[in-house]
PDB file of C-alpha atoms in Angstrom:
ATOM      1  CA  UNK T   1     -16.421  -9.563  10.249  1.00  0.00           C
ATOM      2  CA  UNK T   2     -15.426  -6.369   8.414  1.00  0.00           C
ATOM      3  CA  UNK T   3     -14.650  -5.474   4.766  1.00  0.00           C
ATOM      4  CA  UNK T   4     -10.858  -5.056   4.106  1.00  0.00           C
ATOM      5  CA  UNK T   5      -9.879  -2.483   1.513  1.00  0.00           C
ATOM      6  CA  UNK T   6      -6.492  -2.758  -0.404  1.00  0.00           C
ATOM      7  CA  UNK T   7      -4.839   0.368  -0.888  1.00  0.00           C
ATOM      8  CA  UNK T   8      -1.933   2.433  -2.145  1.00  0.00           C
ATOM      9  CA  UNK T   9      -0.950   5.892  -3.250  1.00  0.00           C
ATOM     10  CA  UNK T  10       1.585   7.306  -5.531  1.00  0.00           C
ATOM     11  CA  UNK T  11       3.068  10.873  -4.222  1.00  0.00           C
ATOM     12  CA  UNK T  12       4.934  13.282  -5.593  1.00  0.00           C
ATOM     13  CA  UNK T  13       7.609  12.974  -2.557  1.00  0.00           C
ATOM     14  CA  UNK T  14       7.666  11.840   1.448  1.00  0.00           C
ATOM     15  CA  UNK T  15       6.570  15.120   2.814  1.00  0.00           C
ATOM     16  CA  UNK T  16       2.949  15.668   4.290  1.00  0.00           C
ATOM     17  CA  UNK T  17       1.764  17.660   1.539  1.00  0.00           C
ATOM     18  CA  UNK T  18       3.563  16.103  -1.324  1.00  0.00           C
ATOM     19  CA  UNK T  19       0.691  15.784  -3.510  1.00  0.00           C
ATOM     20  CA  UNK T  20      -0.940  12.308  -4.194  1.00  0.00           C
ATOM     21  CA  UNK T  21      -1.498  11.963  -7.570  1.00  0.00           C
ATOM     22  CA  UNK T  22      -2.571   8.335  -7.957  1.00  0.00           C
ATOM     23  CA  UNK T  23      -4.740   6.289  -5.692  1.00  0.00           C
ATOM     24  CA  UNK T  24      -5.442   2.762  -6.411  1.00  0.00           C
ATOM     25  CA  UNK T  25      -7.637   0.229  -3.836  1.00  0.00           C
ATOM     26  CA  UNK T  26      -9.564  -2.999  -4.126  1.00  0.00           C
ATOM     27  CA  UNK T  27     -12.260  -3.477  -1.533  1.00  0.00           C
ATOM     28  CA  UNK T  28     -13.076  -7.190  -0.004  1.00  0.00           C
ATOM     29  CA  UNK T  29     -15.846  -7.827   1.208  1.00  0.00           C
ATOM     30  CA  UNK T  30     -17.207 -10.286   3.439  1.00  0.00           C
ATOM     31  CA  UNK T  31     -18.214 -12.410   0.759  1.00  0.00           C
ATOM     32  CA  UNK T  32     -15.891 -12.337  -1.357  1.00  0.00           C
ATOM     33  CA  UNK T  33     -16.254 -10.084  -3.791  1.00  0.00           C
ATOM     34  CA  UNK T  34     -14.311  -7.099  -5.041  1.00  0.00           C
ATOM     35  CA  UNK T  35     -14.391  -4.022  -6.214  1.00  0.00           C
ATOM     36  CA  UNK T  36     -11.660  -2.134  -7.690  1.00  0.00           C
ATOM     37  CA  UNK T  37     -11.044   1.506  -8.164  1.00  0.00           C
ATOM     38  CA  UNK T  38      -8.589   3.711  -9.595  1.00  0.00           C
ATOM     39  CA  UNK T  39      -7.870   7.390  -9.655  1.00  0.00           C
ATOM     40  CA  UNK T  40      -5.500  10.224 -10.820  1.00  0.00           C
ATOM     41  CA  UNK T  41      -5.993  12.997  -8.593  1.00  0.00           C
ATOM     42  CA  UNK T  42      -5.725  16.607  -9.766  1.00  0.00           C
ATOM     43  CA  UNK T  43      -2.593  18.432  -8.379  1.00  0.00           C
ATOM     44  CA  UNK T  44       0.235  20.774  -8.389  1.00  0.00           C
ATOM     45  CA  UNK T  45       3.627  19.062  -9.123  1.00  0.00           C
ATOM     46  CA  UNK T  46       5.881  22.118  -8.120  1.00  0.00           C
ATOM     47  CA  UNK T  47       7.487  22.173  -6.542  1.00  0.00           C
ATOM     48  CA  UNK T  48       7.794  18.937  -5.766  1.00  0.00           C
ATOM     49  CA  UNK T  49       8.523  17.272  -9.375  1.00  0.00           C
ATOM     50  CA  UNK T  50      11.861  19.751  -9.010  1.00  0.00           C
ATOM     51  CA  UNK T  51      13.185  18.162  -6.134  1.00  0.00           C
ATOM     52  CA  UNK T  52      16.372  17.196  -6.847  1.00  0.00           C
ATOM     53  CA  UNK T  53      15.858  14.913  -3.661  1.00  0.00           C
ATOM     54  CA  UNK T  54      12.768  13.127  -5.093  1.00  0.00           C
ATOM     55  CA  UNK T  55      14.039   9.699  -7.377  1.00  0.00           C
ATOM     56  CA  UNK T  56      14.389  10.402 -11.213  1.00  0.00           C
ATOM     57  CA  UNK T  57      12.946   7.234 -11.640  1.00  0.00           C
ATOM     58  CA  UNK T  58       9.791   8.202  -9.419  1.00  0.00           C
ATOM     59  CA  UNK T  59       9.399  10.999 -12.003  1.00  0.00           C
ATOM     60  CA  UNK T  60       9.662   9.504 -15.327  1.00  0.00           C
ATOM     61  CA  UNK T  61       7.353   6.800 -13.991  1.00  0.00           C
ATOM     62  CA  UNK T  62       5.225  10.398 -12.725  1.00  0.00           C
ATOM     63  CA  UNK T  63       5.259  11.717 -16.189  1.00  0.00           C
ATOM     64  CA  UNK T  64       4.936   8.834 -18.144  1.00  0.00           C
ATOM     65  CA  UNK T  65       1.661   7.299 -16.768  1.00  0.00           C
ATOM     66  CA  UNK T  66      -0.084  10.976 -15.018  1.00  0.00           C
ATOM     67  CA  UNK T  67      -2.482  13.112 -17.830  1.00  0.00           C
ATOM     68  CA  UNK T  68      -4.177  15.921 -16.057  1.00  0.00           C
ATOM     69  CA  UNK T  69      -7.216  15.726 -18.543  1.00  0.00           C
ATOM     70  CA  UNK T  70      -7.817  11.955 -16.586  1.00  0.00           C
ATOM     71  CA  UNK T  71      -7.916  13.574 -13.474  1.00  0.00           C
ATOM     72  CA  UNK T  72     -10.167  14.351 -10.863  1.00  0.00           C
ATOM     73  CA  UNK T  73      -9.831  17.189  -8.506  1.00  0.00           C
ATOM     74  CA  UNK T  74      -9.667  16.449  -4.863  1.00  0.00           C
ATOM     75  CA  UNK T  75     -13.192  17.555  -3.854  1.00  0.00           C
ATOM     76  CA  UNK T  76     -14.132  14.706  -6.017  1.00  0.00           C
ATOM     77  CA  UNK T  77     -11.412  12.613  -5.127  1.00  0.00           C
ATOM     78  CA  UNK T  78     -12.645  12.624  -1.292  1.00  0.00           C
ATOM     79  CA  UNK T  79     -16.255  12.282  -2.288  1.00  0.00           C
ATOM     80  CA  UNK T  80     -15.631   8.870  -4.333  1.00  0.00           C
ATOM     81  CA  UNK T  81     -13.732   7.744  -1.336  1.00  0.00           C
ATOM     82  CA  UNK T  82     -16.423   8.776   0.733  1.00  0.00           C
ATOM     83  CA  UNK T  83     -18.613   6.390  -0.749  1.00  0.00           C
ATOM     84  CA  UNK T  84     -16.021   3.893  -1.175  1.00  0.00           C
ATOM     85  CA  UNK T  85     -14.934   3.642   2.470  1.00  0.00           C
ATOM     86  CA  UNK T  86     -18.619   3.197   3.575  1.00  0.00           C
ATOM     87  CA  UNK T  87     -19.176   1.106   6.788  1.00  0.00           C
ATOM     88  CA  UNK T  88     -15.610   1.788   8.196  1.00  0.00           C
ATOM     89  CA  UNK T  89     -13.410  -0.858   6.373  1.00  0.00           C
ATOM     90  CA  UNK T  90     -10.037  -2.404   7.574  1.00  0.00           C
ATOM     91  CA  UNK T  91      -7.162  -0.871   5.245  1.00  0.00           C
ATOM     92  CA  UNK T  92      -4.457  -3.216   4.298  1.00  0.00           C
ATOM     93  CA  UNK T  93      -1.523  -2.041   2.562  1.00  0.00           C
ATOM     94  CA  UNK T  94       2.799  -1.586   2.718  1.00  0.00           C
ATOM     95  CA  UNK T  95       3.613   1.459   5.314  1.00  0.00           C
ATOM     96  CA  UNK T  96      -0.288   1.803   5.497  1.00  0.00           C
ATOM     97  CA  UNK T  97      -0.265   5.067   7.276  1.00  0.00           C
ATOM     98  CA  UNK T  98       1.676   7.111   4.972  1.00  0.00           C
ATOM     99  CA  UNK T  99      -1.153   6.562   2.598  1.00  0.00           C
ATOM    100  CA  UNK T 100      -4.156   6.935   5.514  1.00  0.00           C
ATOM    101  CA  UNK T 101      -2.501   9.948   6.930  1.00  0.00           C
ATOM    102  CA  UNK T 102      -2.043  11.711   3.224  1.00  0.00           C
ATOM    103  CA  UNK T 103      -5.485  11.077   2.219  1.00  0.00           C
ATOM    104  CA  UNK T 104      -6.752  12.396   5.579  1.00  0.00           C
ATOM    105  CA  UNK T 105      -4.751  15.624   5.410  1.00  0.00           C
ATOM    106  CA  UNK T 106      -5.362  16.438   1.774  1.00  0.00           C
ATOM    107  CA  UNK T 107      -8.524  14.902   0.680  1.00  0.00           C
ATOM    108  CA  UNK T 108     -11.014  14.514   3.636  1.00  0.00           C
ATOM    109  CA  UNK T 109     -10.144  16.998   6.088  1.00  0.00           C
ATOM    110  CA  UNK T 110     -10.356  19.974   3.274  1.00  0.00           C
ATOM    111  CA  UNK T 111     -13.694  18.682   2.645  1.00  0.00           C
ATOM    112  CA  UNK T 112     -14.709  18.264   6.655  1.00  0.00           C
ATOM    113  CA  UNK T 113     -15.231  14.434   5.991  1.00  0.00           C
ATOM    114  CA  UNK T 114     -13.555  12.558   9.077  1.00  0.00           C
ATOM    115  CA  UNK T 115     -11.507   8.877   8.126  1.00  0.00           C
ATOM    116  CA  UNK T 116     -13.332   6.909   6.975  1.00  0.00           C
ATOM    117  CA  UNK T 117     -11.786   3.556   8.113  1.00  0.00           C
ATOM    118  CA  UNK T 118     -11.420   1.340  11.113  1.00  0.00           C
ATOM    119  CA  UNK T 119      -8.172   2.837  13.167  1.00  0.00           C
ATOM    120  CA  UNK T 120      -6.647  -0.492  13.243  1.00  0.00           C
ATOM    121  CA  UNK T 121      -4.437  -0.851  10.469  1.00  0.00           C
ATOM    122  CA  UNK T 122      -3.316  -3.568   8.831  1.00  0.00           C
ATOM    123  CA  UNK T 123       0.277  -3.298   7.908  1.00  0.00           C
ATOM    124  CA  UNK T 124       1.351  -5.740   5.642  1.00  0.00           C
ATOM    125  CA  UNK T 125       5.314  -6.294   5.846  1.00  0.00           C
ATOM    126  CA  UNK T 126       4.640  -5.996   9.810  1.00  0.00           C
ATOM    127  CA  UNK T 127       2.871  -9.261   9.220  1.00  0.00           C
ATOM    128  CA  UNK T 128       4.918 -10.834   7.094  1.00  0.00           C
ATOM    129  CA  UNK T 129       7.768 -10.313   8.927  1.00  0.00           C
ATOM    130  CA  UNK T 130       5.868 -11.371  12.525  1.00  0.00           C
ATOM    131  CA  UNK T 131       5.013 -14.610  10.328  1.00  0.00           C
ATOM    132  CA  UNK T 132       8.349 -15.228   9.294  1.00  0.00           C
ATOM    133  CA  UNK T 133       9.730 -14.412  12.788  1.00  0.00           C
ATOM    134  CA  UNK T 134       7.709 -17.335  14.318  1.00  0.00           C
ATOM    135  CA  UNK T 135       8.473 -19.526  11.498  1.00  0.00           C
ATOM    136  CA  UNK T 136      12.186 -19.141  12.284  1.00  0.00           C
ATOM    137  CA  UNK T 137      11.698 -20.202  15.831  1.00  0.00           C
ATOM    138  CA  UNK T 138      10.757 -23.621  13.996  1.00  0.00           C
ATOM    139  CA  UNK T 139      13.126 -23.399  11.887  1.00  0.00           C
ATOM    140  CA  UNK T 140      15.913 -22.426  14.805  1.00  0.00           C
ATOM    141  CA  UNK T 141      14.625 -25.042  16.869  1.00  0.00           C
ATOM    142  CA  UNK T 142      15.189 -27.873  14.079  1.00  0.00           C
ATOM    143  CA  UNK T 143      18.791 -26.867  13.402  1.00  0.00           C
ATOM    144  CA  UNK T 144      17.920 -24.678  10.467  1.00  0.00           C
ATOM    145  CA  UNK T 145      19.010 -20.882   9.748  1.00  0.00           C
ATOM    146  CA  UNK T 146      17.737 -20.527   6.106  1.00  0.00           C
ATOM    147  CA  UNK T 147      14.540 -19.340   4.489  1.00  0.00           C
ATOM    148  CA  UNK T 148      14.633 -19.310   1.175  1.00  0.00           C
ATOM    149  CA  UNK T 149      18.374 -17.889  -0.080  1.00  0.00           C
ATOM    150  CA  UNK T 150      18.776 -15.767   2.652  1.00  0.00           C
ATOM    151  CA  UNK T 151      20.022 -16.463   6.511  1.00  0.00           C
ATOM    152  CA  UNK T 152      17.534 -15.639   9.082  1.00  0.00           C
ATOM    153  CA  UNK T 153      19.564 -13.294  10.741  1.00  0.00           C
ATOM    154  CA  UNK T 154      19.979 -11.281   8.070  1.00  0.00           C
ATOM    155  CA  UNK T 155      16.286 -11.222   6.433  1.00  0.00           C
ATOM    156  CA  UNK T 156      14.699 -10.417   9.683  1.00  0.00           C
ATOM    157  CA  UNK T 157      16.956  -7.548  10.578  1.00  0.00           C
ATOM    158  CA  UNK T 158      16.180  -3.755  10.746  1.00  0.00           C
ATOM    159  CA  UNK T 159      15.969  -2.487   8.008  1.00  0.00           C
ATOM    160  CA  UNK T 160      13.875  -4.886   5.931  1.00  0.00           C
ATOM    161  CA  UNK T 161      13.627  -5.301   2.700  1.00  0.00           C
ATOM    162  CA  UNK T 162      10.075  -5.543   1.515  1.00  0.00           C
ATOM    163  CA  UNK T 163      10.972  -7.639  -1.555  1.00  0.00           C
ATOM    164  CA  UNK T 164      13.389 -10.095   0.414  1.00  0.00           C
ATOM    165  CA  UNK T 165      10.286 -10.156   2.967  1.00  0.00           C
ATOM    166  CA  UNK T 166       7.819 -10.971  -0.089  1.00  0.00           C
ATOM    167  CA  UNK T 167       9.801 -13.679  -1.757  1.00  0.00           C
ATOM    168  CA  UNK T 168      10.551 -15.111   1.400  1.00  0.00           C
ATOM    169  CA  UNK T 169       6.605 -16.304   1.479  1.00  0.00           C
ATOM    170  CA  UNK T 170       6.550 -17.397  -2.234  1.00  0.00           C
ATOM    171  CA  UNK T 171       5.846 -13.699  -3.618  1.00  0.00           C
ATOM    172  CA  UNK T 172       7.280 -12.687  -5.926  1.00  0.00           C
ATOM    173  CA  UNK T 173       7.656  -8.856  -6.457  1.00  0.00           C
ATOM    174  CA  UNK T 174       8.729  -8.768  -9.929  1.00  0.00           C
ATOM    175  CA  UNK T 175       5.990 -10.079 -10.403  1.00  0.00           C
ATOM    176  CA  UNK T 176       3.765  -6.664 -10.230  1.00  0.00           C
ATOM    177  CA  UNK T 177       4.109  -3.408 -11.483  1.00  0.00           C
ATOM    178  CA  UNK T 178       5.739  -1.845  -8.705  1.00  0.00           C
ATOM    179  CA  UNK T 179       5.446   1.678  -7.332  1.00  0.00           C
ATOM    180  CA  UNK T 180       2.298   1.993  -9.047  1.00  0.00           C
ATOM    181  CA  UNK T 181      -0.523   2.091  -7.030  1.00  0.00           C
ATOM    182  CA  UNK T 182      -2.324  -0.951  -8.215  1.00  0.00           C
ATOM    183  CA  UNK T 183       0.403  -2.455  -8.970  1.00  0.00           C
ATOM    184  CA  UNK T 184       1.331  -2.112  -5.237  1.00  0.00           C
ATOM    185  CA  UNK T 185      -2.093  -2.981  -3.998  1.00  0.00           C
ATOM    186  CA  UNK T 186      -2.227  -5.977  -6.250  1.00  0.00           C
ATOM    187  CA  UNK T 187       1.218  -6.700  -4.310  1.00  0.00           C
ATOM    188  CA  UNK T 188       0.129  -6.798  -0.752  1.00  0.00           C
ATOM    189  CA  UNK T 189      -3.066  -8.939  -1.657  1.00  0.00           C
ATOM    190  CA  UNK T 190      -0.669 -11.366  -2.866  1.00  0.00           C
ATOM    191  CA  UNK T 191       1.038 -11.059   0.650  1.00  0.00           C
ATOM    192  CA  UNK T 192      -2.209 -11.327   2.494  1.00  0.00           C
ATOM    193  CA  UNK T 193      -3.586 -14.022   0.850  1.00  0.00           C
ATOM    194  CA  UNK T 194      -0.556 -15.675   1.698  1.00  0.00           C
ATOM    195  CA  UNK T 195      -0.220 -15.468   5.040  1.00  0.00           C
ATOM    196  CA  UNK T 196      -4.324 -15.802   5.621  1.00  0.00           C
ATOM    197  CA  UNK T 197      -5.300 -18.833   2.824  1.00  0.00           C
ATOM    198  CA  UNK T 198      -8.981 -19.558   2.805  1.00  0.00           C
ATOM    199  CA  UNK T 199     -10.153 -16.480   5.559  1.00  0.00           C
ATOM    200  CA  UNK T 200     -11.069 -14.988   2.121  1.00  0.00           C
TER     201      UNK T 200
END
């Protein structure tokens, strides 16, 4: 068995080095218990915040909620996450490796720390949608093309849509405050719990 850490981070854009300036993450462990933590994460928002490519809504969530004098700078930021991570956790989280590679490339690797968590992902809308994939086999094979509101066919198709994915097992996304990062991580623990009951 292995702790699982729930994670997200809030960037200021897609791009390798757009800078993460939030980092949320609640770590499982074995027994149960959990530990939450939360960061701002000192950075430089230009030019990035000008991007006339990055959402307006991204940014006025950016400048409403960031204060620089509540931040830490990133030496600090990889040395909390350092001790953190310890004993090589699972990560859970949506798109998991945008945030894993980001914090790799500029927190740890700046600092010579290595990741700190087991390779194997856990990607969360990958396993809701592999759930919901062999649930509609059932579903198919009793004369029923329906989950929820939505027609199989059309919920399982490329592209998803994480909140049709979510609602489709009884979460509700509105539920959370979304696109911020514990918001988010509070979001895919939902999910997980979900899909994996009483392994908790």
């Amino acid at each position: 068995m292995s702790d699982i850490v729930f994670l997200d981070t809030e960037t200021l854009g897609t791009e390798i080095d757009a800078p993460i300036w939030e980092l949320a993450a609640i770590r499982r462990r074995i027994d149960g218990t959990e530990t939450p933590l939360h960061l701002f994460i000192d950075h430089e928002p230009e030019p990035w915040i000008s991007n006339p490519k990055f959402p307006e809504s991204f940014k006025e969530d950016y400048r409403a909620r960031y204060r620089a004098d509540h931040s830490m700078s990133r030496a600090d930021a990889a040395a909390v996450l350092k001790n953190f991570l310890t004993g090589r956790p699972h990560i859970v989280g949506a798109v998991i490796n945008f945030d894993t590679e980001r914090i790799a490339h500029q927190l740890l690797r700046p600092k010579g720390i290595g990741e700190l968590w087991n390779y194997h992902l856990i990607e969360i809308e990958n396993q809701v949608h592999g759930y919901l994939r062999a649930v509609s086999e059932l579903l198919s094979g009793a004369g029923l093309d329906m989950i929820g509101d939505k027609p199989i066919s059309e919920l399982l198709a490329l592209p998803w849509n994480s909140n049709d994915l979510s609602r489709a097992i009884n979460v509700d996304p509105d539920q959370f405050e979304r696109h911020t990062a514990m918001g988010d991580v509070r979001w895919c623990m939902a999910q997980y719990d979900a899909l994996h009951g009483d392994e908790r």
